[in-house]
PDB file of C-alpha atoms and ligand atoms in Angstrom:
ATOM      1  CA  MET A   3     109.311  80.534 101.598  1.00  0.00           C
ATOM      2  CA  ALA A   4     111.992  77.698 101.980  1.00  0.00           C
ATOM      3  CA  VAL A   5     115.891  77.332 102.501  1.00  0.00           C
ATOM      4  CA  ARG A   6     117.616  76.476  99.615  1.00  0.00           C
ATOM      5  CA  GLN A   7     121.047  74.556  99.133  1.00  0.00           C
ATOM      6  CA  LEU A   8     123.840  76.642  98.840  1.00  0.00           C
ATOM      7  CA  ARG A   9     126.718  76.248  95.953  1.00  0.00           C
ATOM      8  CA  TYR A  10     130.255  75.980  97.358  1.00  0.00           C
ATOM      9  CA  GLU A  11     133.262  76.482  95.529  1.00  0.00           C
ATOM     10  CA  GLY A  12     133.963  74.094  92.541  1.00  0.00           C
ATOM     11  CA  ASP A  13     130.389  73.949  91.675  1.00  0.00           C
ATOM     12  CA  GLU A  14     130.055  75.003  87.614  1.00  0.00           C
ATOM     13  CA  ILE A  15     127.193  77.402  88.229  1.00  0.00           C
ATOM     14  CA  LEU A  16     129.290  79.909  89.979  1.00  0.00           C
ATOM     15  CA  ARG A  17     131.348  80.790  87.172  1.00  0.00           C
ATOM     16  CA  LYS A  18     128.317  81.154  84.866  1.00  0.00           C
ATOM     17  CA  LYS A  19     126.657  84.271  83.732  1.00  0.00           C
ATOM     18  CA  CYS A  20     123.363  84.941  85.172  1.00  0.00           C
ATOM     19  CA  LYS A  21     120.104  85.951  82.899  1.00  0.00           C
ATOM     20  CA  GLU A  22     118.424  89.393  83.074  1.00  0.00           C
ATOM     21  CA  VAL A  23     114.599  89.149  84.781  1.00  0.00           C
ATOM     22  CA  THR A  24     112.167  90.400  82.296  1.00  0.00           C
ATOM     23  CA  VAL A  25     109.352  89.852  84.397  1.00  0.00           C
ATOM     24  CA  VAL A  26     108.963  90.490  88.222  1.00  0.00           C
ATOM     25  CA  ASP A  27     106.275  88.194  89.046  1.00  0.00           C
ATOM     26  CA  ASP A  28     105.256  86.057  91.890  1.00  0.00           C
ATOM     27  CA  LYS A  29     107.785  83.264  91.019  1.00  0.00           C
ATOM     28  CA  ILE A  30     110.542  85.861  91.546  1.00  0.00           C
ATOM     29  CA  ARG A  31     109.274  87.251  94.726  1.00  0.00           C
ATOM     30  CA  GLU A  32     109.220  83.724  96.017  1.00  0.00           C
ATOM     31  CA  LEU A  33     112.547  83.055  94.712  1.00  0.00           C
ATOM     32  CA  LEU A  34     113.910  86.317  96.376  1.00  0.00           C
ATOM     33  CA  ASP A  35     112.317  85.060  99.813  1.00  0.00           C
ATOM     34  CA  ASP A  36     113.800  81.869  99.406  1.00  0.00           C
ATOM     35  CA  MET A  37     117.227  83.526  98.988  1.00  0.00           C
ATOM     36  CA  LEU A  38     116.564  85.677 101.963  1.00  0.00           C
ATOM     37  CA  ASP A  39     115.681  82.406 104.070  1.00  0.00           C
ATOM     38  CA  THR A  40     118.811  80.774 102.874  1.00  0.00           C
ATOM     39  CA  LEU A  41     120.906  83.454 103.744  1.00  0.00           C
ATOM     40  CA  HIS A  42     119.378  83.645 107.173  1.00  0.00           C
ATOM     41  CA  THR A  43     120.769  80.378 107.862  1.00  0.00           C
ATOM     42  CA  MET A  44     124.222  81.572 107.685  1.00  0.00           C
ATOM     43  CA  PRO A  45     125.421  83.041 110.672  1.00  0.00           C
ATOM     44  CA  ASN A  46     128.143  85.534 108.971  1.00  0.00           C
ATOM     45  CA  GLY A  47     126.006  85.818 105.899  1.00  0.00           C
ATOM     46  CA  ALA A  48     125.600  89.298 104.655  1.00  0.00           C
ATOM     47  CA  ALA A  49     123.953  88.789 101.217  1.00  0.00           C
ATOM     48  CA  ILE A  50     123.592  86.170  98.460  1.00  0.00           C
ATOM     49  CA  ALA A  51     123.119  86.003  94.733  1.00  0.00           C
ATOM     50  CA  ALA A  52     120.911  83.653  93.032  1.00  0.00           C
ATOM     51  CA  CYS A  53     123.566  81.558  91.500  1.00  0.00           C
ATOM     52  CA  GLN A  54     124.903  80.793  94.854  1.00  0.00           C
ATOM     53  CA  VAL A  55     121.373  78.952  95.590  1.00  0.00           C
ATOM     54  CA  GLY A  56     121.607  77.463  91.824  1.00  0.00           C
ATOM     55  CA  VAL A  57     119.674  79.905  90.050  1.00  0.00           C
ATOM     56  CA  LEU A  58     120.909  81.738  87.388  1.00  0.00           C
ATOM     57  CA  LYS A  59     119.008  84.876  87.309  1.00  0.00           C
ATOM     58  CA  ARG A  60     120.269  88.568  88.147  1.00  0.00           C
ATOM     59  CA  LEU A  61     119.011  88.758  91.606  1.00  0.00           C
ATOM     60  CA  VAL A  62     120.806  89.722  95.090  1.00  0.00           C
ATOM     61  CA  VAL A  63     119.506  89.886  98.538  1.00  0.00           C
ATOM     62  CA  ILE A  64     121.291  91.862 101.216  1.00  0.00           C
ATOM     63  CA  ASP A  65     120.416  91.687 104.919  1.00  0.00           C
ATOM     64  CA  MET A  66     123.577  93.638 106.686  1.00  0.00           C
ATOM     65  CA  GLY A  67     121.208  94.467 110.138  1.00  0.00           C
ATOM     66  CA  ASN A  68     119.665  97.059 109.194  1.00  0.00           C
ATOM     67  CA  GLY A  69     116.927  96.224 106.777  1.00  0.00           C
ATOM     68  CA  VAL A  70     116.350  94.017 103.528  1.00  0.00           C
ATOM     69  CA  ILE A  71     117.421  95.030 100.180  1.00  0.00           C
ATOM     70  CA  LYS A  72     115.969  92.464  97.266  1.00  0.00           C
ATOM     71  CA  LEU A  73     117.565  93.862  94.102  1.00  0.00           C
ATOM     72  CA  VAL A  74     116.491  92.623  90.553  1.00  0.00           C
ATOM     73  CA  ASN A  75     118.666  93.515  87.721  1.00  0.00           C
ATOM     74  CA  PRO A  76     121.391  95.548  89.898  1.00  0.00           C
ATOM     75  CA  LYS A  77     124.271  96.945  87.853  1.00  0.00           C
ATOM     76  CA  ILE A  78     127.020  99.528  89.170  1.00  0.00           C
ATOM     77  CA  THR A  79     126.353 102.812  87.508  1.00  0.00           C
ATOM     78  CA  GLY A  80     129.230 105.006  89.449  1.00  0.00           C
ATOM     79  CA  THR A  81     131.950 104.395  91.812  1.00  0.00           C
ATOM     80  CA  SER A  82     134.409 106.364  93.830  1.00  0.00           C
ATOM     81  CA  GLY A  83     137.409 106.169  95.992  1.00  0.00           C
ATOM     82  CA  VAL A  84     138.844 103.126  97.380  1.00  0.00           C
ATOM     83  CA  GLN A  85     138.880 100.936 100.169  1.00  0.00           C
ATOM     84  CA  GLU A  86     140.985  97.805 101.338  1.00  0.00           C
ATOM     85  CA  SER A  87     139.206  95.530 103.944  1.00  0.00           C
ATOM     86  CA  ILE A  88     138.728  91.893 104.926  1.00  0.00           C
ATOM     87  CA  GLU A  89     136.065  90.039 102.160  1.00  0.00           C
ATOM     88  CA  GLY A  90     134.932  86.643 102.233  1.00  0.00           C
ATOM     89  CA  CYS A  91     132.088  84.597 100.619  1.00  0.00           C
ATOM     90  CA  LEU A  92     129.742  82.313 101.706  1.00  0.00           C
ATOM     91  CA  SER A  93     130.126  79.885  98.921  1.00  0.00           C
ATOM     92  CA  PHE A  94     134.214  79.919  99.904  1.00  0.00           C
ATOM     93  CA  PRO A  95     134.051  79.584 103.492  1.00  0.00           C
ATOM     94  CA  ASP A  96     137.724  78.633 103.726  1.00  0.00           C
ATOM     95  CA  LYS A  97     138.921  81.450 102.277  1.00  0.00           C
ATOM     96  CA  ALA A  98     139.338  85.328 103.151  1.00  0.00           C
ATOM     97  CA  GLY A  99     141.412  87.861 101.893  1.00  0.00           C
ATOM     98  CA  ILE A 100     142.166  91.588 101.975  1.00  0.00           C
ATOM     99  CA  THR A 101     140.637  93.073  98.713  1.00  0.00           C
ATOM    100  CA  VAL A 102     140.546  96.381  96.880  1.00  0.00           C
ATOM    101  CA  ARG A 103     136.930  97.852  96.475  1.00  0.00           C
ATOM    102  CA  PRO A 104     135.799 101.157  95.620  1.00  0.00           C
ATOM    103  CA  LYS A 105     134.465 103.071  98.996  1.00  0.00           C
ATOM    104  CA  LYS A 106     131.321 104.027  97.469  1.00  0.00           C
ATOM    105  CA  VAL A 107     129.092 102.879  94.420  1.00  0.00           C
ATOM    106  CA  THR A 108     125.880 103.781  92.684  1.00  0.00           C
ATOM    107  CA  VAL A 109     123.738 100.965  92.007  1.00  0.00           C
ATOM    108  CA  GLN A 110     120.916 100.794  89.628  1.00  0.00           C
ATOM    109  CA  ALA A 111     118.292  98.280  89.842  1.00  0.00           C
ATOM    110  CA  GLN A 112     114.568  96.913  90.224  1.00  0.00           C
ATOM    111  CA  ASN A 113     112.555  95.994  93.304  1.00  0.00           C
ATOM    112  CA  GLU A 114     110.805  93.184  94.101  1.00  0.00           C
ATOM    113  CA  PHE A 115     107.732  94.981  92.419  1.00  0.00           C
ATOM    114  CA  GLY A 116     109.838  95.838  89.054  1.00  0.00           C
ATOM    115  CA  GLU A 117     109.972  99.324  89.989  1.00  0.00           C
ATOM    116  CA  GLU A 118     113.293 101.211  89.014  1.00  0.00           C
ATOM    117  CA  ILE A 119     115.139 102.150  91.819  1.00  0.00           C
ATOM    118  CA  LEU A 120     118.630 103.767  92.668  1.00  0.00           C
ATOM    119  CA  LEU A 121     121.054 103.174  95.520  1.00  0.00           C
ATOM    120  CA  GLU A 122     124.334 104.329  96.996  1.00  0.00           C
ATOM    121  CA  GLY A 123     126.500 102.300  99.320  1.00  0.00           C
ATOM    122  CA  GLU A 124     129.547 103.019 100.991  1.00  0.00           C
ATOM    123  CA  ASP A 125     131.934 101.013 102.890  1.00  0.00           C
ATOM    124  CA  LEU A 126     130.841  97.672 103.811  1.00  0.00           C
ATOM    125  CA  MET A 127     127.634  98.343 101.641  1.00  0.00           C
ATOM    126  CA  ALA A 128     129.798  99.213  98.535  1.00  0.00           C
ATOM    127  CA  LYS A 129     131.868  96.001  99.026  1.00  0.00           C
ATOM    128  CA  CYS A 130     128.652  94.270  99.351  1.00  0.00           C
ATOM    129  CA  LEU A 131     127.148  95.799  96.129  1.00  0.00           C
ATOM    130  CA  CYS A 132     130.364  95.195  94.144  1.00  0.00           C
ATOM    131  CA  HIS A 133     130.935  91.322  95.436  1.00  0.00           C
ATOM    132  CA  GLU A 134     127.093  90.512  94.872  1.00  0.00           C
ATOM    133  CA  ILE A 135     126.652  92.064  91.428  1.00  0.00           C
ATOM    134  CA  GLU A 136     130.089  90.283  90.611  1.00  0.00           C
ATOM    135  CA  HIS A 137     128.594  86.903  91.300  1.00  0.00           C
ATOM    136  CA  LEU A 138     125.979  87.371  88.477  1.00  0.00           C
ATOM    137  CA  ASP A 139     128.419  87.555  86.058  1.00  0.00           C
ATOM    138  CA  GLY A 140     130.194  84.505  87.276  1.00  0.00           C
ATOM    139  CA  ARG A 141     133.048  86.216  88.997  1.00  0.00           C
ATOM    140  CA  VAL A 142     134.017  85.768  92.604  1.00  0.00           C
ATOM    141  CA  PHE A 143     136.047  88.030  95.082  1.00  0.00           C
ATOM    142  CA  LEU A 144     139.298  85.712  94.773  1.00  0.00           C
ATOM    143  CA  GLU A 145     140.033  88.087  91.642  1.00  0.00           C
ATOM    144  CA  HIS A 146     140.404  91.022  93.879  1.00  0.00           C
ATOM    145  CA  VAL A 147     142.324  89.220  96.892  1.00  0.00           C
ATOM    146  CA  ILE A 148     145.553  91.059  97.397  1.00  0.00           C
ATOM    147  CA  SER A 149     146.703  88.943  99.898  1.00  0.00           C
ATOM    148  CA  PHE A 150     144.900  85.558 101.735  1.00  0.00           C
ATOM    149  CA  VAL A 151     144.392  85.563 105.546  1.00  0.00           C
ATOM    150  CA  ASP A 152     143.936  82.565 107.712  1.00  0.00           C
TER     151      ASP A 152
HETATM  152 ZN1  LIG B 224     129.829  85.979  97.427  1.00  0.00          ZN
END
Protein backbone atom coordinates (compact mmCIF):
# COMPACT_ATOMS: atom_id res chain seq x y z
CA MET A 1 0.00 0.00 0.00
CA ALA A 2 1.37 3.35 -0.99
CA VAL A 3 0.32 6.78 -2.05
CA ARG A 4 1.28 7.51 -5.64
CA GLN A 5 1.93 10.84 -7.31
CA LEU A 6 -1.21 12.29 -8.87
CA ARG A 7 -0.87 13.51 -12.45
CA TYR A 8 -2.21 16.95 -13.28
CA GLU A 9 -3.45 18.93 -16.24
CA GLY A 10 -0.80 19.21 -18.92
CA ASP A 11 0.59 15.73 -18.22
CA GLU A 12 0.55 13.78 -21.50
CA ILE A 13 -0.44 10.55 -19.77
CA LEU A 14 -3.93 11.90 -19.09
CA ARG A 15 -4.55 11.94 -22.84
CA LYS A 16 -3.35 8.41 -23.53
CA LYS A 17 -5.46 5.30 -23.90
CA CYS A 18 -5.11 2.76 -21.09
CA LYS A 19 -4.50 -0.90 -21.88
CA GLU A 20 -6.83 -3.77 -21.09
CA VAL A 21 -5.80 -5.79 -18.03
CA THR A 22 -5.41 -9.41 -19.11
CA VAL A 23 -4.55 -11.05 -15.78
CA VAL A 24 -5.90 -9.79 -12.46
CA ASP A 25 -3.07 -10.76 -10.12
CA ASP A 26 -1.47 -9.50 -6.89
CA LYS A 27 0.28 -6.70 -8.77
CA ILE A 28 -3.04 -5.40 -10.04
CA ARG A 29 -4.60 -5.71 -6.57
CA GLU A 30 -1.67 -3.80 -5.10
CA LEU A 31 -2.07 -1.08 -7.70
CA LEU A 32 -5.81 -0.83 -6.92
CA ASP A 33 -4.95 -0.46 -3.23
CA ASP A 34 -2.38 2.22 -4.03
CA MET A 35 -4.97 4.07 -6.10
CA LEU A 36 -7.33 3.92 -3.13
CA ASP A 37 -4.64 5.20 -0.76
CA THR A 38 -3.94 8.04 -3.16
CA LEU A 39 -7.64 8.83 -3.49
CA HIS A 40 -8.01 8.94 0.27
CA THR A 41 -5.40 11.69 0.54
CA MET A 42 -7.67 13.95 -1.53
CA PRO A 43 -10.33 15.67 0.57
CA ASN A 44 -12.82 15.93 -2.31
CA GLY A 45 -11.88 12.76 -4.11
CA ALA A 46 -14.65 10.37 -5.13
CA ALA A 47 -12.79 8.25 -7.64
CA ILE A 48 -9.56 7.84 -9.52
CA ALA A 49 -8.43 6.14 -12.72
CA ALA A 50 -5.04 4.45 -13.08
CA CYS A 51 -3.75 6.96 -15.64
CA GLN A 52 -4.18 9.65 -12.97
CA VAL A 53 -1.39 7.96 -11.01
CA GLY A 54 0.66 7.45 -14.16
CA VAL A 55 -0.26 3.86 -15.03
CA LEU A 56 -1.88 3.10 -18.40
CA LYS A 57 -4.10 0.23 -17.28
CA ARG A 58 -7.89 0.03 -17.36
CA LEU A 59 -8.48 0.31 -13.61
CA VAL A 60 -10.79 2.56 -11.59
CA VAL A 61 -11.48 2.86 -7.86
CA ILE A 62 -14.48 4.68 -6.46
CA ASP A 63 -15.25 5.67 -2.88
CA MET A 64 -18.23 7.92 -2.55
CA GLY A 65 -18.62 7.27 1.16
CA ASN A 66 -20.69 4.12 1.05
CA GLY A 67 -18.19 1.44 0.21
CA VAL A 68 -15.20 1.01 -2.05
CA ILE A 69 -15.67 -0.14 -5.64
CA LYS A 70 -12.69 -1.49 -7.58
CA LEU A 71 -13.18 -1.95 -11.30
CA VAL A 72 -10.99 -3.76 -13.81
CA ASN A 73 -11.66 -3.18 -17.52
CA PRO A 74 -14.95 -1.36 -16.92
CA LYS A 75 -17.16 -0.45 -19.85
CA ILE A 76 -20.49 1.26 -20.12
CA THR A 77 -23.06 -1.05 -21.63
CA GLY A 78 -26.15 1.10 -21.28
CA THR A 79 -27.27 4.63 -20.46
CA SER A 80 -30.59 6.36 -19.93
CA GLY A 81 -31.86 9.81 -19.13
CA VAL A 82 -29.84 12.98 -18.72
CA GLN A 83 -28.59 15.04 -15.80
CA GLU A 84 -26.87 18.37 -15.51
CA SER A 85 -24.58 18.95 -12.55
CA ILE A 86 -21.29 20.46 -11.48
CA GLU A 87 -18.34 18.26 -12.31
CA GLY A 88 -14.66 18.47 -11.53
CA CYS A 89 -11.57 16.28 -11.59
CA LEU A 90 -8.70 15.69 -9.16
CA SER A 91 -6.27 16.19 -12.04
CA PHE A 92 -7.81 19.58 -12.91
CA PRO A 93 -8.08 21.18 -9.47
CA ASP A 94 -8.63 24.68 -10.82
CA LYS A 95 -11.50 23.82 -13.15
CA ALA A 96 -15.13 22.93 -12.61
CA GLY A 97 -18.14 23.18 -14.82
CA ILE A 98 -21.68 22.11 -15.46
CA THR A 99 -21.79 18.96 -17.55
CA VAL A 100 -24.50 16.94 -19.22
CA ARG A 101 -24.32 13.22 -18.44
CA PRO A 102 -26.65 10.23 -18.51
CA LYS A 103 -28.83 9.89 -15.42
CA LYS A 104 -28.32 6.15 -15.25
CA VAL A 105 -25.62 3.86 -16.56
CA THR A 106 -24.96 0.15 -16.60
CA VAL A 107 -21.36 -0.96 -16.39
CA GLN A 108 -19.74 -4.30 -17.08
CA ALA A 109 -16.36 -4.93 -15.47
CA GLN A 110 -14.26 -7.38 -13.51
CA ASN A 111 -13.66 -7.08 -9.79
CA GLU A 112 -10.26 -7.31 -8.09
CA PHE A 113 -10.44 -11.11 -8.33
CA GLY A 114 -11.08 -11.12 -12.05
CA GLU A 115 -14.75 -12.07 -11.70
CA GLU A 116 -17.27 -10.54 -14.09
CA ILE A 117 -19.55 -8.01 -12.44
CA LEU A 118 -22.38 -5.77 -13.54
CA LEU A 119 -23.30 -2.60 -11.79
CA GLU A 120 -25.78 0.18 -12.17
CA GLY A 121 -25.22 3.76 -11.19
CA GLU A 122 -27.65 6.61 -10.90
CA ASP A 123 -27.16 10.37 -10.48
CA LEU A 124 -23.77 11.04 -8.82
CA MET A 125 -22.62 7.48 -9.34
CA ALA A 126 -23.61 7.55 -13.02
CA LYS A 127 -21.65 10.76 -13.51
CA CYS A 128 -18.67 9.31 -11.68
CA LEU A 129 -18.66 6.08 -13.70
CA CYS A 130 -18.81 8.00 -17.00
CA HIS A 131 -16.05 10.36 -15.89
CA GLU A 132 -13.67 7.62 -14.76
CA ILE A 133 -14.26 5.26 -17.67
CA GLU A 134 -13.54 8.11 -20.09
CA HIS A 135 -10.21 8.67 -18.35
CA LEU A 136 -9.26 5.17 -19.53
CA ASP A 137 -9.59 6.39 -23.11
CA GLY A 138 -7.54 9.52 -22.51
CA ARG A 139 -10.61 11.73 -22.35
CA VAL A 140 -11.38 14.29 -19.66
CA PHE A 141 -14.57 15.95 -18.43
CA LEU A 142 -13.80 19.31 -20.04
CA GLU A 143 -15.36 18.12 -23.31
CA HIS A 144 -18.72 17.81 -21.55
CA VAL A 145 -18.69 21.20 -19.87
CA ILE A 146 -21.47 23.49 -21.07
CA SER A 147 -20.46 26.34 -18.75
CA PHE A 148 -17.53 26.77 -16.41
CA VAL A 149 -18.07 27.79 -12.80
CA ASP A 150 -15.64 29.51 -10.42
ZN1 LIG B 1 -11.07 12.87 -13.39
